[in-house]
PDB file of C-alpha atoms in Angstrom:
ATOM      1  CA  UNK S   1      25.391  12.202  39.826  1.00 76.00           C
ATOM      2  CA  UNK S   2      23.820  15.730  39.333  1.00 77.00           C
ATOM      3  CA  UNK S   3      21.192  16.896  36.872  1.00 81.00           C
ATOM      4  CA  UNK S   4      20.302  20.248  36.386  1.00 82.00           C
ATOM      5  CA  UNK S   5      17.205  20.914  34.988  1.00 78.00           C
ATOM      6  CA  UNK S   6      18.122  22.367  32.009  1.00 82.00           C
ATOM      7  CA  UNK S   7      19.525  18.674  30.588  1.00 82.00           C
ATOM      8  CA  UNK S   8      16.463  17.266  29.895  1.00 80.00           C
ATOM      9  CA  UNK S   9      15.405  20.477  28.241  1.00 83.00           C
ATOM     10  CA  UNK S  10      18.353  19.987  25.927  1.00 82.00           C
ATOM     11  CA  UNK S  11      16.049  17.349  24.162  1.00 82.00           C
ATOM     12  CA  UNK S  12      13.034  19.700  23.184  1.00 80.00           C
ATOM     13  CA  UNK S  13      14.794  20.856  20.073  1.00 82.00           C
ATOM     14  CA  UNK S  14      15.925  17.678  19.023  1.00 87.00           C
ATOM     15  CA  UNK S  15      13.287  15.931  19.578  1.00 90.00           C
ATOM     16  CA  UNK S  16      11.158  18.173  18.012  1.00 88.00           C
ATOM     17  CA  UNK S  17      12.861  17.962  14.591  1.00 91.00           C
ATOM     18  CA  UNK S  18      13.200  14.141  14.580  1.00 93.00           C
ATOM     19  CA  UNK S  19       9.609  14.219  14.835  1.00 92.00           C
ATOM     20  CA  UNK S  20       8.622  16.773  12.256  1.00 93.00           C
ATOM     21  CA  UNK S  21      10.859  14.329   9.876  1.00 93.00           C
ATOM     22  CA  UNK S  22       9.211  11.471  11.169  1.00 94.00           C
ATOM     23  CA  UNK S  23       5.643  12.946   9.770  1.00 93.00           C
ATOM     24  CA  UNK S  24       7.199  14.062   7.044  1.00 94.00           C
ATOM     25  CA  UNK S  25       8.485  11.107   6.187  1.00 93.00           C
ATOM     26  CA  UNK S  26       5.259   9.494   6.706  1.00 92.00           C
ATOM     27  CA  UNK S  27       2.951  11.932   4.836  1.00 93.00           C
ATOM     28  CA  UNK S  28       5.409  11.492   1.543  1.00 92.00           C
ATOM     29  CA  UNK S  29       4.977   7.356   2.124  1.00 92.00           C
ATOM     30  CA  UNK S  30       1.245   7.992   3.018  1.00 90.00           C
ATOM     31  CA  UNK S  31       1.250   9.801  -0.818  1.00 92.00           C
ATOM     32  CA  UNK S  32       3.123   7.436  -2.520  1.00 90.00           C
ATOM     33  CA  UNK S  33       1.257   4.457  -1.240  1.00 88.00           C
ATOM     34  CA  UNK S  34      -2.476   6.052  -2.396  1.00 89.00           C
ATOM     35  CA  UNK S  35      -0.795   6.668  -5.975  1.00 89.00           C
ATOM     36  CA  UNK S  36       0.225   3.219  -6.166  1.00 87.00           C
ATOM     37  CA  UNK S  37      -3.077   1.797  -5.102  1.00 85.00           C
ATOM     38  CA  UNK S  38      -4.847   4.009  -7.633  1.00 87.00           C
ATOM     39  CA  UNK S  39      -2.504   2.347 -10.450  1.00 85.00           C
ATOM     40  CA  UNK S  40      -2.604  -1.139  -9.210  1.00 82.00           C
ATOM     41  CA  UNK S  41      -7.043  -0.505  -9.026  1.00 84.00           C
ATOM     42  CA  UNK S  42      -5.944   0.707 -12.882  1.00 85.00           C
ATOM     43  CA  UNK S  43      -3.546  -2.170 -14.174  1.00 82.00           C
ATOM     44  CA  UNK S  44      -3.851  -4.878 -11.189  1.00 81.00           C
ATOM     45  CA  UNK S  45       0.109  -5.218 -11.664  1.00 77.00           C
ATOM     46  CA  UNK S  46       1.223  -7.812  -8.890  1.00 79.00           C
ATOM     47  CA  UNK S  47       4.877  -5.791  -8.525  1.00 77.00           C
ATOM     48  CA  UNK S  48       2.911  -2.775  -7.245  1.00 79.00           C
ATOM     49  CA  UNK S  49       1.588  -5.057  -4.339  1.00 82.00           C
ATOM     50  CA  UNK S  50       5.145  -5.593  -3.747  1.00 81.00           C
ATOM     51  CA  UNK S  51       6.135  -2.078  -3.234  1.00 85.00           C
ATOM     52  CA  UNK S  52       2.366  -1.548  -1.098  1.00 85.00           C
ATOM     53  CA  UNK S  53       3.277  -4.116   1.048  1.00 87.00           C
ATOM     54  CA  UNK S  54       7.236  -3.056   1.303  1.00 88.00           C
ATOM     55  CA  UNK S  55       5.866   0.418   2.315  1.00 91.00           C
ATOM     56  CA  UNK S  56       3.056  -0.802   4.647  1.00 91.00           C
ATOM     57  CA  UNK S  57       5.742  -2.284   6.609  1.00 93.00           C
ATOM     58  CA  UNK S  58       7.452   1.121   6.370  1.00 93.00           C
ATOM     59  CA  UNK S  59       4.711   3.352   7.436  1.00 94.00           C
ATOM     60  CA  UNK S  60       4.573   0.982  10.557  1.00 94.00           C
ATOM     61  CA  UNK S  61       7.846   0.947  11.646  1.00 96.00           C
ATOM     62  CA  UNK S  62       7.557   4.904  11.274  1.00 96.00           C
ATOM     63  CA  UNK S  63       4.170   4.414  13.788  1.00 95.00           C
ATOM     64  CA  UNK S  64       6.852   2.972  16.345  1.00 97.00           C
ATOM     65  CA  UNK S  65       9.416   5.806  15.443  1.00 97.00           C
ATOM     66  CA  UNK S  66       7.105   8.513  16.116  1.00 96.00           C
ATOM     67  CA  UNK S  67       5.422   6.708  19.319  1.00 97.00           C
ATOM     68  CA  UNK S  68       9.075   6.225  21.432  1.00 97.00           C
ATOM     69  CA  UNK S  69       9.789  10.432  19.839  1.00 95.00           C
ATOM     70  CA  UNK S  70       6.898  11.557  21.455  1.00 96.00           C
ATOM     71  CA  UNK S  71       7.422   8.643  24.772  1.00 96.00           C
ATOM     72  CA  UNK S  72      11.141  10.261  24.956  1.00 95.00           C
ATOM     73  CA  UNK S  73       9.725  14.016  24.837  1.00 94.00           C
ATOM     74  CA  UNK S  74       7.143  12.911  27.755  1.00 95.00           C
ATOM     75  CA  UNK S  75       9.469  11.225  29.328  1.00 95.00           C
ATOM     76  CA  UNK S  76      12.414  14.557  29.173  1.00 93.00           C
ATOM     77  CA  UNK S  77       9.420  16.533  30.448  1.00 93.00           C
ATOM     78  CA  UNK S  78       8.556  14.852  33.304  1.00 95.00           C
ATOM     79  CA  UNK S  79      12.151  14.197  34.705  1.00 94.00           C
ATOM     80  CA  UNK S  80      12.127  18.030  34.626  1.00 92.00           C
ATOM     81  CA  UNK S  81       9.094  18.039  36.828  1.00 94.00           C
ATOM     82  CA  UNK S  82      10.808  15.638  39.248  1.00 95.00           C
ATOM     83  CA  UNK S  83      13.959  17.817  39.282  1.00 92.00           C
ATOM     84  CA  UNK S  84      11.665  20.612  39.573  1.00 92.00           C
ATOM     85  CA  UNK S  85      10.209  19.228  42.844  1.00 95.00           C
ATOM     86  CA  UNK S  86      13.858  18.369  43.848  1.00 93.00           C
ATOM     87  CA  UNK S  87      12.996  14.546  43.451  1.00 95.00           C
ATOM     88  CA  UNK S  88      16.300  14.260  41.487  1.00 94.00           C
ATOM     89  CA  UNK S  89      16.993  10.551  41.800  1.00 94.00           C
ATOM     90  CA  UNK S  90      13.784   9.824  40.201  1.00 95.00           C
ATOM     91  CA  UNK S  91      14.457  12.711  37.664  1.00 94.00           C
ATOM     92  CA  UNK S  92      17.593  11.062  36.878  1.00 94.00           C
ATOM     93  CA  UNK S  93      16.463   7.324  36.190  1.00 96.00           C
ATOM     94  CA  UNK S  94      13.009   8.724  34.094  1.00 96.00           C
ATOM     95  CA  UNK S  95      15.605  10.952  31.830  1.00 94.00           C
ATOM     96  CA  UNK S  96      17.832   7.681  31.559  1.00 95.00           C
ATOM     97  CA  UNK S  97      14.846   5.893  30.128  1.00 97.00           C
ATOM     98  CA  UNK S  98      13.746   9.148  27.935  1.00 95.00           C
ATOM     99  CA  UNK S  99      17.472   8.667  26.289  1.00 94.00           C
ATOM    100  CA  UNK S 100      16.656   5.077  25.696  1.00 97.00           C
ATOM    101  CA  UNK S 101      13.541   5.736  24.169  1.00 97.00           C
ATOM    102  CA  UNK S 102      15.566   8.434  21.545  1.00 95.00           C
ATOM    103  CA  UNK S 103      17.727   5.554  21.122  1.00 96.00           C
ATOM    104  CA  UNK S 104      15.093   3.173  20.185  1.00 98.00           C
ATOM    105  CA  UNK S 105      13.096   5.811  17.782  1.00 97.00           C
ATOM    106  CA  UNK S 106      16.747   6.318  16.529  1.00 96.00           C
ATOM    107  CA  UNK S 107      17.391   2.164  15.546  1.00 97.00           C
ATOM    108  CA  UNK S 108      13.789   1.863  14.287  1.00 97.00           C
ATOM    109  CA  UNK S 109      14.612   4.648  12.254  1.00 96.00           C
ATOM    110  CA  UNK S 110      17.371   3.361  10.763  1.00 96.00           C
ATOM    111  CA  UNK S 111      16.045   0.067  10.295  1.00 96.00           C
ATOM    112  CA  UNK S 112      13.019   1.967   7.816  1.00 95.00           C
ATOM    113  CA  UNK S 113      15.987   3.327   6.595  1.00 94.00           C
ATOM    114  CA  UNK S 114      17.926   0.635   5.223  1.00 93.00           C
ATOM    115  CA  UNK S 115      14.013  -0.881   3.774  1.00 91.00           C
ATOM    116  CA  UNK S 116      13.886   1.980   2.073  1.00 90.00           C
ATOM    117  CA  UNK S 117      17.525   1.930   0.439  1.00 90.00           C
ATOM    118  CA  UNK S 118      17.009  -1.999  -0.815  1.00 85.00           C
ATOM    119  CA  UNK S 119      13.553  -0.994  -2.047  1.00 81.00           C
ATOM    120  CA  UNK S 120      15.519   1.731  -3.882  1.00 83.00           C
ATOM    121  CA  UNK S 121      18.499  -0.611  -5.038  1.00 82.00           C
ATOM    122  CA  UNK S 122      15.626  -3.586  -6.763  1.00 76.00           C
ATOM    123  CA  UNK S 123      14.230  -0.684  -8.956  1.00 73.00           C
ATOM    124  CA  UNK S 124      18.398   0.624  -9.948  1.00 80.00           C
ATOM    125  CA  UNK S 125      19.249  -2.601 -10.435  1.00 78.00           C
ATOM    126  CA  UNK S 126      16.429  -3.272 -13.001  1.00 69.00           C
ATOM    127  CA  UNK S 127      17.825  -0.051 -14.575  1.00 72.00           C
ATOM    128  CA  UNK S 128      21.319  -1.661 -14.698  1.00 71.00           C
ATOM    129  CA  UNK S 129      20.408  -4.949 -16.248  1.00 69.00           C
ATOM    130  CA  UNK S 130      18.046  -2.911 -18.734  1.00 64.00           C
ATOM    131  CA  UNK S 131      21.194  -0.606 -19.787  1.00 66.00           C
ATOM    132  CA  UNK S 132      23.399  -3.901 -19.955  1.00 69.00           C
ATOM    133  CA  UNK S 133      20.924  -5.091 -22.710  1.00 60.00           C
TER     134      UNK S 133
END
């Protein structure tokens, strides 16, 4: 098997806007999570600590996210420094791990994901049952 060079490059751009939604996603969490504690130091409502703790657990899986982006960017850039010094085995199996660490930022990512969407569905579905009455 061959690889040029210009493969692992492929990942910059990609890589670089997974991140960038990665912090974004973190910095709107990050907000969300200081205006909660501010209520909850206000009203000491015990559901708040709920959705605290249910975005804790968020912001860390989005830690993990961001560290195996950034591992899978290293990782792209240095098998183009092995291909660059014609050590393309090497290049090849260090490019096969930086596409297993996109995968693994990927799942994580998902798995914040679906956290987010049950969060989401508990506060509709008190909507629901308050329309129903």
């Amino acid at each position: 098997m061959n690889l040029s060079i210009e493969t692992p490059a492929l990942l910059f751009s990609a890589t670089s806007l997974i991140l960038l939604a990665y912090t974004n996603r973190f910095l709107t969490i990050a907000q969300i999570v200081r205006s909660l504690k501010k209520n909850y130091d206000q009203d000491q409502n015990k559901s708040i600590l709920v959705e605290i703790k249910n975005l804790n657990q968020r912001i860390t899986l989005i830690r993990y996210m961001q560290l195996f982006g950034v591992l899978c960017l290293f990782l792209s850039v240095f098998a183009m420094f092995l291909l660059f010094l014609n050590y393309e085995t090497a290049g090849i199996y260090i490019f096969g791990i930086s596409l297993l660490s996109l995968l693994i930022s990927l799942g994580i990512s998902f798995w914040e994901i679906s956290i987010s969407v049950n969060a989401l569905r508990i506060h509709l579905k008190d909507l629901v049952e308050d329309e129903k009455n």
